[in-house]
CSV table of C-alpha atoms and ligand atoms in Angstrom, one decimal:
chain,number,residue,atom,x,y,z
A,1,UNK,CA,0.0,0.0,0.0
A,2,UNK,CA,1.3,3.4,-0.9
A,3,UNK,CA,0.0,6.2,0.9
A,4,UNK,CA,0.0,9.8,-0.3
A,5,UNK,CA,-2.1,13.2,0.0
A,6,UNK,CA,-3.2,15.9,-2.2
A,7,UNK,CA,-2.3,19.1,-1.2
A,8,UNK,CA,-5.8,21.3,-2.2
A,9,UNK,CA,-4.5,25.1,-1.5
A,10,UNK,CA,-6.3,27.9,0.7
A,11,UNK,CA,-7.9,30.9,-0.2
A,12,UNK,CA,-7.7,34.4,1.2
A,13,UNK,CA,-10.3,32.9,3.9
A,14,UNK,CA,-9.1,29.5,4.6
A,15,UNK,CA,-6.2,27.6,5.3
A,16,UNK,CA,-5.0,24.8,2.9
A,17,UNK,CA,-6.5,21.1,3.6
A,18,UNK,CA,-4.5,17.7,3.3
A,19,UNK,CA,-6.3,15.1,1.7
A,20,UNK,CA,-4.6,11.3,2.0
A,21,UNK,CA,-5.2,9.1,-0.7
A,22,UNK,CA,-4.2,5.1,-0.2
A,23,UNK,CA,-3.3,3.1,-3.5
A,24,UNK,CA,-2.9,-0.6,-3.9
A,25,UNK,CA,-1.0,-1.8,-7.5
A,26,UNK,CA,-2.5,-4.6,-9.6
A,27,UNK,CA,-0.5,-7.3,-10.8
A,28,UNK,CA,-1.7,-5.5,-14.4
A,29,UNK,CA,-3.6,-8.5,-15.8
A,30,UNK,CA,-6.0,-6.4,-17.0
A,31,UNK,CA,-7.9,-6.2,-14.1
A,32,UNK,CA,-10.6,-4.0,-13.3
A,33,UNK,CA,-9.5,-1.0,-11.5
A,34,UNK,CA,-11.2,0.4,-8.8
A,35,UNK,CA,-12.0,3.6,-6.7
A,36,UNK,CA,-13.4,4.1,-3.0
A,37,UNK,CA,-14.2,6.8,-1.1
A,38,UNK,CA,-16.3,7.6,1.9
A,39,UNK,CA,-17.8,10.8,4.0
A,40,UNK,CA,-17.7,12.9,0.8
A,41,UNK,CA,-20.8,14.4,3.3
A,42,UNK,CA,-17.9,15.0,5.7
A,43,UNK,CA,-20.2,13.7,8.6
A,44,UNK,CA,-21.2,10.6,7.3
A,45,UNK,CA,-18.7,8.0,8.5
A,46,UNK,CA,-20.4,4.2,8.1
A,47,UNK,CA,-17.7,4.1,5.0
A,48,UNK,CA,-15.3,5.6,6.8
A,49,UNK,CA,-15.1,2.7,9.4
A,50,UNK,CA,-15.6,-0.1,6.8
A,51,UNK,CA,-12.7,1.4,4.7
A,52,UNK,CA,-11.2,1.6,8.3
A,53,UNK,CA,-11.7,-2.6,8.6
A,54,UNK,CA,-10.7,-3.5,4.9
A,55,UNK,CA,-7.6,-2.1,4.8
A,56,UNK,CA,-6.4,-4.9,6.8
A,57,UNK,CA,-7.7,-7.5,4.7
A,58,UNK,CA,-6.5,-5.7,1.3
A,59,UNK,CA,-2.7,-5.5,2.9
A,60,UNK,CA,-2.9,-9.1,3.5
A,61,UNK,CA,-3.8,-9.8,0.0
A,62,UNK,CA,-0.8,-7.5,-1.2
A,63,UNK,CA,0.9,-10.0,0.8
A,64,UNK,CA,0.1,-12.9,-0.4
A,65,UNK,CA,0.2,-11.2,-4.4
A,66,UNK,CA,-4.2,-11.4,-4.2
A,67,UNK,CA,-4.5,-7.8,-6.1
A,68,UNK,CA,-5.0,-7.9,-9.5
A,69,UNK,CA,-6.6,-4.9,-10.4
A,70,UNK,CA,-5.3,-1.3,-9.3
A,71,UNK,CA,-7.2,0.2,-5.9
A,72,UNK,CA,-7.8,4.0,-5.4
A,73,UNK,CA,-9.3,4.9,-1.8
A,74,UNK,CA,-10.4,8.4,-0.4
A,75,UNK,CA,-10.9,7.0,3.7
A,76,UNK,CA,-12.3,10.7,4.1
A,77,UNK,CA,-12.5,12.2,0.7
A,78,UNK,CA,-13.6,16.0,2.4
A,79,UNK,CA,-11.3,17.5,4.4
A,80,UNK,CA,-13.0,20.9,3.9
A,81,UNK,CA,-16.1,20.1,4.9
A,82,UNK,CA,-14.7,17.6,7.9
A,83,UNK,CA,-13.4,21.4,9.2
A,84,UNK,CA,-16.8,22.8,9.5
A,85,UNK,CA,-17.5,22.6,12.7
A,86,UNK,CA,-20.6,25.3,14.5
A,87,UNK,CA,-21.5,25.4,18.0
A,88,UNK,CA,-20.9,21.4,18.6
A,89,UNK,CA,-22.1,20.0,15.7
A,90,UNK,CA,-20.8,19.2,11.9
A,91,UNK,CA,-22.0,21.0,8.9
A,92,UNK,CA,-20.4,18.5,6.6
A,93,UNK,CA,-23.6,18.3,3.4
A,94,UNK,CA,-23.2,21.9,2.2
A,95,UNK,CA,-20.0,24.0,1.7
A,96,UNK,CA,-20.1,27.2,4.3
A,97,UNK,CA,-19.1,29.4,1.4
A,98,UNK,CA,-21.1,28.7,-1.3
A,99,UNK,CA,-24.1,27.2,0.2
A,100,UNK,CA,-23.3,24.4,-2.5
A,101,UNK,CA,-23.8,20.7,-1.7
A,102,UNK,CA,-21.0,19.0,-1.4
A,103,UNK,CA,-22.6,16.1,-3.7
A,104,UNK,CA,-23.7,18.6,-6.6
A,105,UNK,CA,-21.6,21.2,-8.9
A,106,UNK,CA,-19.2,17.9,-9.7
A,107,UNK,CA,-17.2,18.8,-13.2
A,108,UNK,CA,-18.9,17.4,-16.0
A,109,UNK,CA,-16.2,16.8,-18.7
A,110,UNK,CA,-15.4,13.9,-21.2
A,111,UNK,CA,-13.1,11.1,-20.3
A,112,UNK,CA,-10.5,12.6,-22.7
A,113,UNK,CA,-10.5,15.8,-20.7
A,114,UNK,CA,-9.9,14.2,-17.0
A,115,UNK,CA,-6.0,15.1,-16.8
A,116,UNK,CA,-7.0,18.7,-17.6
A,117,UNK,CA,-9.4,19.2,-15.0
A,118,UNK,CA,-6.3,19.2,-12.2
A,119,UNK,CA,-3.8,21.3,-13.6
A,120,UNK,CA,-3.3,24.7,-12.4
A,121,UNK,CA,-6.0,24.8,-10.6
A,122,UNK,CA,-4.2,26.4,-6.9
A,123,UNK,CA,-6.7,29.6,-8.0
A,124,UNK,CA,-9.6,27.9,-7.7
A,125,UNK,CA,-12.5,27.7,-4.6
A,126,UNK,CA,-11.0,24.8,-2.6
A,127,UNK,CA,-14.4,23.1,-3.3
A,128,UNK,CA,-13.9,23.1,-6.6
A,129,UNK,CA,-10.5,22.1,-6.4
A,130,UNK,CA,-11.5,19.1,-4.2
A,131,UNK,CA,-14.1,18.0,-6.9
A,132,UNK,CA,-11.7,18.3,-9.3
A,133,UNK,CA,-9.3,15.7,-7.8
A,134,UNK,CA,-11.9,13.2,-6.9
A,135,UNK,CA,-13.5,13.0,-10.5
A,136,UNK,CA,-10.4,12.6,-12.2
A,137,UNK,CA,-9.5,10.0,-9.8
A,138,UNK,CA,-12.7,8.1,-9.9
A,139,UNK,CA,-13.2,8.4,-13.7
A,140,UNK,CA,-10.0,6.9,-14.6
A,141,UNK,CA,-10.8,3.7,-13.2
A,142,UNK,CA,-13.9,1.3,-13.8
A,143,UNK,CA,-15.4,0.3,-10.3
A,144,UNK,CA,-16.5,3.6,-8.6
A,145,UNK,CA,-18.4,3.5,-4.5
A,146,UNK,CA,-18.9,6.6,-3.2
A,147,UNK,CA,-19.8,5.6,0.3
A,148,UNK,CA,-22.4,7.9,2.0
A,149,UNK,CA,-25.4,7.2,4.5
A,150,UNK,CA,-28.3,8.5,5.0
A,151,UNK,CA,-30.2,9.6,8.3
A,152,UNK,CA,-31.9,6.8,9.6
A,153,UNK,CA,-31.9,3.8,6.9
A,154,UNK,CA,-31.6,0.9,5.5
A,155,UNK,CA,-28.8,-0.3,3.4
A,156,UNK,CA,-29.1,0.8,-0.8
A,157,UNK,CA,-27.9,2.0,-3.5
A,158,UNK,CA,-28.3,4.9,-6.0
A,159,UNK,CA,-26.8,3.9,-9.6
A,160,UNK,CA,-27.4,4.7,-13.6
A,161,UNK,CA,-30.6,2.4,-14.7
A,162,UNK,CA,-27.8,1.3,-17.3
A,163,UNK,CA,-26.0,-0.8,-14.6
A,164,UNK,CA,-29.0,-2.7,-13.7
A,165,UNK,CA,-29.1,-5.8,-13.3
A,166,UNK,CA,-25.6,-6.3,-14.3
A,167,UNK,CA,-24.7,-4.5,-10.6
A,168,UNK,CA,-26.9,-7.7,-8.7
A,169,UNK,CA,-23.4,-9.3,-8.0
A,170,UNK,CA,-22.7,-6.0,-5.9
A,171,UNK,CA,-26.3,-6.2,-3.9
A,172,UNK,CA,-25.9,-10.2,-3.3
A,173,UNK,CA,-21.8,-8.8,-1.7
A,174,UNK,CA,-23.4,-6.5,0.5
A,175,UNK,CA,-26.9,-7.7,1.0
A,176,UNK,CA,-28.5,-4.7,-0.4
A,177,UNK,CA,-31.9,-4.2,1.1
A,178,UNK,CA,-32.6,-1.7,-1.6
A,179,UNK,CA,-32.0,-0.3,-5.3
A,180,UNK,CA,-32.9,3.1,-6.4
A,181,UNK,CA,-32.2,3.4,-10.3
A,182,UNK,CA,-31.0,7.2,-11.4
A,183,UNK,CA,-31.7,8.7,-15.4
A,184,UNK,CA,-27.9,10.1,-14.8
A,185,UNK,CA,-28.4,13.9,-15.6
A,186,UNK,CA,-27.5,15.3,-12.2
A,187,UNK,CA,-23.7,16.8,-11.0
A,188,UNK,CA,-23.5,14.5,-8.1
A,189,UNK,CA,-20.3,12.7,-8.0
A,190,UNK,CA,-21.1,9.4,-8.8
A,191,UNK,CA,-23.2,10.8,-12.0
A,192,UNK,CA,-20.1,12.9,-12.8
A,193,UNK,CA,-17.6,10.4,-13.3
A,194,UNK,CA,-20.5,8.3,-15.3
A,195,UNK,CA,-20.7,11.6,-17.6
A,196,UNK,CA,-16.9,10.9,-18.3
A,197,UNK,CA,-17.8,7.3,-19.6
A,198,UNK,CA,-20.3,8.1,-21.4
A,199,UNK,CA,-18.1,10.9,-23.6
A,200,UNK,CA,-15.4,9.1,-23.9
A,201,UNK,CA,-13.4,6.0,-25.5
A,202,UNK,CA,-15.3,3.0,-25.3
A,203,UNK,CA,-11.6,1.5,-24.6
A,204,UNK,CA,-12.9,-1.4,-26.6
A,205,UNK,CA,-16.3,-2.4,-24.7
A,206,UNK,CA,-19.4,-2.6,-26.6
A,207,UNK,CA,-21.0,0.0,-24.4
A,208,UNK,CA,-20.2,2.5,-22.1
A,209,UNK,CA,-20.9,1.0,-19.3
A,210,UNK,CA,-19.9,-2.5,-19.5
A,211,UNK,CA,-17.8,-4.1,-16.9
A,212,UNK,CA,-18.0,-0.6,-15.0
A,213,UNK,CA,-19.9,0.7,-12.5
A,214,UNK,CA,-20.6,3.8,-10.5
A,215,UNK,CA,-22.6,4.5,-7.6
A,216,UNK,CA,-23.4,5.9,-4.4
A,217,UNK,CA,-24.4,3.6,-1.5
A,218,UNK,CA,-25.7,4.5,1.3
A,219,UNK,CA,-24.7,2.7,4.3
A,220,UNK,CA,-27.5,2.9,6.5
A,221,UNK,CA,-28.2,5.5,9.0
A,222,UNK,CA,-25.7,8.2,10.7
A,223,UNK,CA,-25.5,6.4,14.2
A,224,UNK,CA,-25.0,3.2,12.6
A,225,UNK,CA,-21.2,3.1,12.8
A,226,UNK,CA,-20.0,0.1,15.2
A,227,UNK,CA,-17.6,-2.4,15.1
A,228,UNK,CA,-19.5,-5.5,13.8
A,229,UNK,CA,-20.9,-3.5,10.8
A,230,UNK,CA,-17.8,-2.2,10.0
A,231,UNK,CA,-16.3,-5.5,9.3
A,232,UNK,CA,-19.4,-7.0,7.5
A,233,UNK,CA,-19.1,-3.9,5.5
A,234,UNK,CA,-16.0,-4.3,4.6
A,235,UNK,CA,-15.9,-8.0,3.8
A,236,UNK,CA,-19.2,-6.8,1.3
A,237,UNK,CA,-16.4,-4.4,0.0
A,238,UNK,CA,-14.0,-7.2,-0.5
A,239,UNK,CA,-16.5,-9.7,-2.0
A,240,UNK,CA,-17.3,-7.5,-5.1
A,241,UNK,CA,-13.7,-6.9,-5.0
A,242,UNK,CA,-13.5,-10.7,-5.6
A,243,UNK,CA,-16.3,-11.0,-7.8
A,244,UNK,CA,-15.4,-8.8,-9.9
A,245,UNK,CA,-11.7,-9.9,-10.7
A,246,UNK,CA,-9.4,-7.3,-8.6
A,247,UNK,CA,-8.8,-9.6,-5.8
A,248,UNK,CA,-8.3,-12.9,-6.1
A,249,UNK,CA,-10.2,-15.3,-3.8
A,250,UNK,CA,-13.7,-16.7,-3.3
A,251,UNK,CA,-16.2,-13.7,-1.8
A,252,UNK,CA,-16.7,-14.4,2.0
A,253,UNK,CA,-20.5,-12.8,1.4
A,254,UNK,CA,-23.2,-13.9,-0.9
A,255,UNK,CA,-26.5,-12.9,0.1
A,256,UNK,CA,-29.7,-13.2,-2.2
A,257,UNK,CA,-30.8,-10.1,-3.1
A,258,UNK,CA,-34.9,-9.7,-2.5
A,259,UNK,CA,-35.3,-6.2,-2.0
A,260,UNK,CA,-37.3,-3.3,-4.4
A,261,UNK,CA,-35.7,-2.4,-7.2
A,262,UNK,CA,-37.3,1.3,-7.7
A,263,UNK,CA,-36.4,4.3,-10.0
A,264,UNK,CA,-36.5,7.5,-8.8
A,265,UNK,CA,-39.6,8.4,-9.6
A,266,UNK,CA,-41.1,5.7,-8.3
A,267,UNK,CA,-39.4,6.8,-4.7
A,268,UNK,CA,-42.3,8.6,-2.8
A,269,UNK,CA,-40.6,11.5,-0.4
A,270,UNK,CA,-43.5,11.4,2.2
A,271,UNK,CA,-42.9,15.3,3.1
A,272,UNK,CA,-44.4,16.7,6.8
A,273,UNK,CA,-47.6,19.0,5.7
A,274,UNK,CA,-47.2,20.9,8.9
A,275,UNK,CA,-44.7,21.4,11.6
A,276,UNK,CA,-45.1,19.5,14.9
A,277,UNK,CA,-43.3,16.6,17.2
A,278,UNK,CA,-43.0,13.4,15.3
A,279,UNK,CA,-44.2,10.3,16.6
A,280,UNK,CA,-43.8,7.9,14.2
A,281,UNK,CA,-45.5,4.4,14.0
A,282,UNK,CA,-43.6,2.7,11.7
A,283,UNK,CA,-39.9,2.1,11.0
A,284,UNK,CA,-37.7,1.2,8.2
A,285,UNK,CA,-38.0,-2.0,6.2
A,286,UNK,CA,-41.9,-2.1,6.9
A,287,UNK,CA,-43.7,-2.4,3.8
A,288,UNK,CA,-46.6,-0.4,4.0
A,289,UNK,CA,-50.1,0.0,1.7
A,290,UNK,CA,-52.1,3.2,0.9
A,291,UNK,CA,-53.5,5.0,3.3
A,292,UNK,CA,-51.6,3.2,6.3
A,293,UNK,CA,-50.9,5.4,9.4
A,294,UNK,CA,-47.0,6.3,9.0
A,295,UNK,CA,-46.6,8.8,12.1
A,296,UNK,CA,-48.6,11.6,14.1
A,297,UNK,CA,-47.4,15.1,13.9
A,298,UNK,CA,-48.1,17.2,17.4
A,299,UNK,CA,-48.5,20.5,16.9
A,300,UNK,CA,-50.3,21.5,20.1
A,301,UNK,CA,-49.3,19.8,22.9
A,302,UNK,CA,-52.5,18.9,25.3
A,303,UNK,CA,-54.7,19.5,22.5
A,304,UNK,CA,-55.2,15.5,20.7
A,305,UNK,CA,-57.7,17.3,18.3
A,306,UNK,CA,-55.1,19.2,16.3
A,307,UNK,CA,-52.6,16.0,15.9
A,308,UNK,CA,-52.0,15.7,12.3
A,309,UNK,CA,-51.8,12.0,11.1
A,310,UNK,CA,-49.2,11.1,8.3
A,311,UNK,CA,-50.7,8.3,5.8
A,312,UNK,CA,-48.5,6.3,3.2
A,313,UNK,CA,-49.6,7.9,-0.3
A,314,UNK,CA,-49.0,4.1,-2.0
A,315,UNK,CA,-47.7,0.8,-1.6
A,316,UNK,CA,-44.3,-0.2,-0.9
A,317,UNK,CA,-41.2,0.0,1.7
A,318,UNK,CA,-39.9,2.5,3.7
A,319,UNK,CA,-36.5,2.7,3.0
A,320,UNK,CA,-35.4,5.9,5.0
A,321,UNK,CA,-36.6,8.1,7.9
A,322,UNK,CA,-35.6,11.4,9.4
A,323,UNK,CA,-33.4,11.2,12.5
A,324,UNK,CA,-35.1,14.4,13.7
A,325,UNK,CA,-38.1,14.3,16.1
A,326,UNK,CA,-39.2,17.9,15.2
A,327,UNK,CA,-39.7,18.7,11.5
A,328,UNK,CA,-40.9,22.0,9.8
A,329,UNK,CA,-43.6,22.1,7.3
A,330,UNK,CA,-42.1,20.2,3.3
A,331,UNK,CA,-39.1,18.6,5.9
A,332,UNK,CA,-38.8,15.1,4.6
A,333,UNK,CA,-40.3,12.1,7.2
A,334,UNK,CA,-39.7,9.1,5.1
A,335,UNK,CA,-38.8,7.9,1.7
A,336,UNK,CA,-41.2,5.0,0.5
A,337,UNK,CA,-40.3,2.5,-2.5
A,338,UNK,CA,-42.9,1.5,-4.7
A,339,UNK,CA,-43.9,0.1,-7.8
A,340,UNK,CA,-46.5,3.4,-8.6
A,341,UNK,CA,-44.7,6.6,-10.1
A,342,UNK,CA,-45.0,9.4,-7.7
A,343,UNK,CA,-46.1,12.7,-8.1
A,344,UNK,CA,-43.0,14.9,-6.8
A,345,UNK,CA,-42.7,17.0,-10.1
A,346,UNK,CA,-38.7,15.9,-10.0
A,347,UNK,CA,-36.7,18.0,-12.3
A,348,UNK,CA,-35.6,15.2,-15.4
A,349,UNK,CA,-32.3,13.9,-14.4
A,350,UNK,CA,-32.6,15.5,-10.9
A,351,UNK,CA,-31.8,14.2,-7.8
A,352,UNK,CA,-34.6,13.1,-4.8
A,353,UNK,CA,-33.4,15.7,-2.2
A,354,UNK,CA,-30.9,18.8,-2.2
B,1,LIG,ZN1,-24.1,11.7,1.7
């Protein structure tokens, strides 16, 4: 393993940040090569800690001459917005600065253009110099897991419709309880470096995404970082790493895939109507039919007669929940996957939330 760090320079109101960068070398049979990185929302650390608990396993398979494909990983791939810190608590989703999300405004430029997107760049917002580095690092390889999780969860994945259902092998490694297929138009990261692919070299495939793959997975909930799901996580990591021919070795995880399989617009965001305490009555994983009693908002408390009750708008399962026991009026409560489109006016090729 060779260990180095970008050096992403300051600006007039910042210092300069360090960002380390660990690289394992394939044994160059043509091996798929690969790119991790986690807490790109600089809070978000279940990847973090399974990164953490498969560096271990990938340095023994250095040892024993296992890595045959070339392995790029970003432990925490934002430094800037890891330094955000506000009266105790971690603004790591949106750049101070510029408001900006730190999963939008990616760089959207063909494959051919990648090496040009890092040079001279010392001028730039560190954000966008940040960016910058992470595309160009993800692009130029072929298996692409941008590690985030969500707020309360369960565990799924947001990747191009185009990789379905050659990306099953990757749900069965990590026991995916979820898919959620994108149309690829947004400037999130993981829809960045598939813009590359998709203007660029097809490098002698017969499409541009065969035998690659890009997505963002979402490890569960905030709070769930501990020791034993670390290392289940990380032996998921390994398996695809196995099953897809950059380690060698049989996968320690296989785990039949059963959950929904939903595109985006068929994700319903189950929105609060009004602000209030939330009590909710069902958690994630429950599938749920129309009209079913989801939570009760309080908004006066002592007064039962103005509790506002929450209802699913369709069939399906809740895949996600707000952490938050207070919400305002359009917060999100839940995100339900079902097999009816939904009616959320998403922009084409946006993403569900900001
Ligand atoms: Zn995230």
């Amino acid at each position: 393993m060779h260990k180095s760090e970008i050096v992403i320079a300051g600006d007039l109101s910042s210092p300069e940040f360090r960002l380390p960068v660990l690289r394992f070398s394939g044994r160059g049979t043509g091996a798929p090569r690969t790119y991790i990185q986690a807490a790109l929302h600089a809070g978000e650390l279940p990847g973090v800690v399974a990164i953490h608990k498969l560096i271990p396993h990938l340095l023994a398979a250095e040892a024993r001459g296992d890595i045959l494909g070339d392995i790029v990983i970003v432990p925490k791939a934002n430094p800037i917005g890891a330094a955000q810190w506000f009266f105790g608590e971690l603004q790591g989703r949106f750049e101070l600065a510029s408001r900006v999300n730190f999963n939008r405004d990616h760089p959207l430029v063909p494959l051919a253009e990648l090496p040009s997107l890092t040079e001279n760049i010392a001028a730039l917002p560190p954000a966008d110099q940040l960016k910058r580095h992470l595309v160009s690092m993800a692009a130029a390889c072929d298996l692409v897991l941008d590690l985030h999780c969500d707020d309360e969860s369960q565990l799924y994945a947001y990747l191009d419709a185009e990789f379905w259902p050659a990306a099953r092998d990757l749900a069965e490694s990590f026991g995916l309880e979820a898919v959620l297929l994108s149309d690829g138009n947004s400037s999130a990261f993981e829809e960045a470096v598939t813009y590359a692919w998709r203007h660029g070299d097809l490098g002698g495939r017969s499409a541009w995404h065969e035998g690659r793959i890009s997505l963002t997975m979402e490890f569960r909930g905030t709070r769930d970082v501990d020791p034993e799901t670390a290392e289940k996580d990380a032996l998921g990591i390994l398996s695809f790493l196995k099953r897809r021919g950059v380690v060698a070795g049989t996968p320690d995880r296989n785990e039949p895939f059963t959950g929904p399989v939903a595109g985006l617009d068929y994700v319903q965001m189950v929105n609060a109507p009004v602000a209030g305490a939330v009590l909710f009555e069902k958690n994630i994983g429950m599938a749920v039919t129309a009209g079913e009693r989801l939570a009760v908002l309080v908004t006066e408390p002592g007064n039962p007669d103005r509790d506002h009750v929450v209802t699913a708008p369709t069939d399906g399962v809740i895949v996600t929940r707000v952490s938050a026991r207070f919400v305002r009026p359009g917060d999100n409560l839940m995100k339900i996957a079902s097999s009816e489109l939904s009616h959320q006016g998403r922009k084409p090729g946006g993403a569900l939330e900001d």
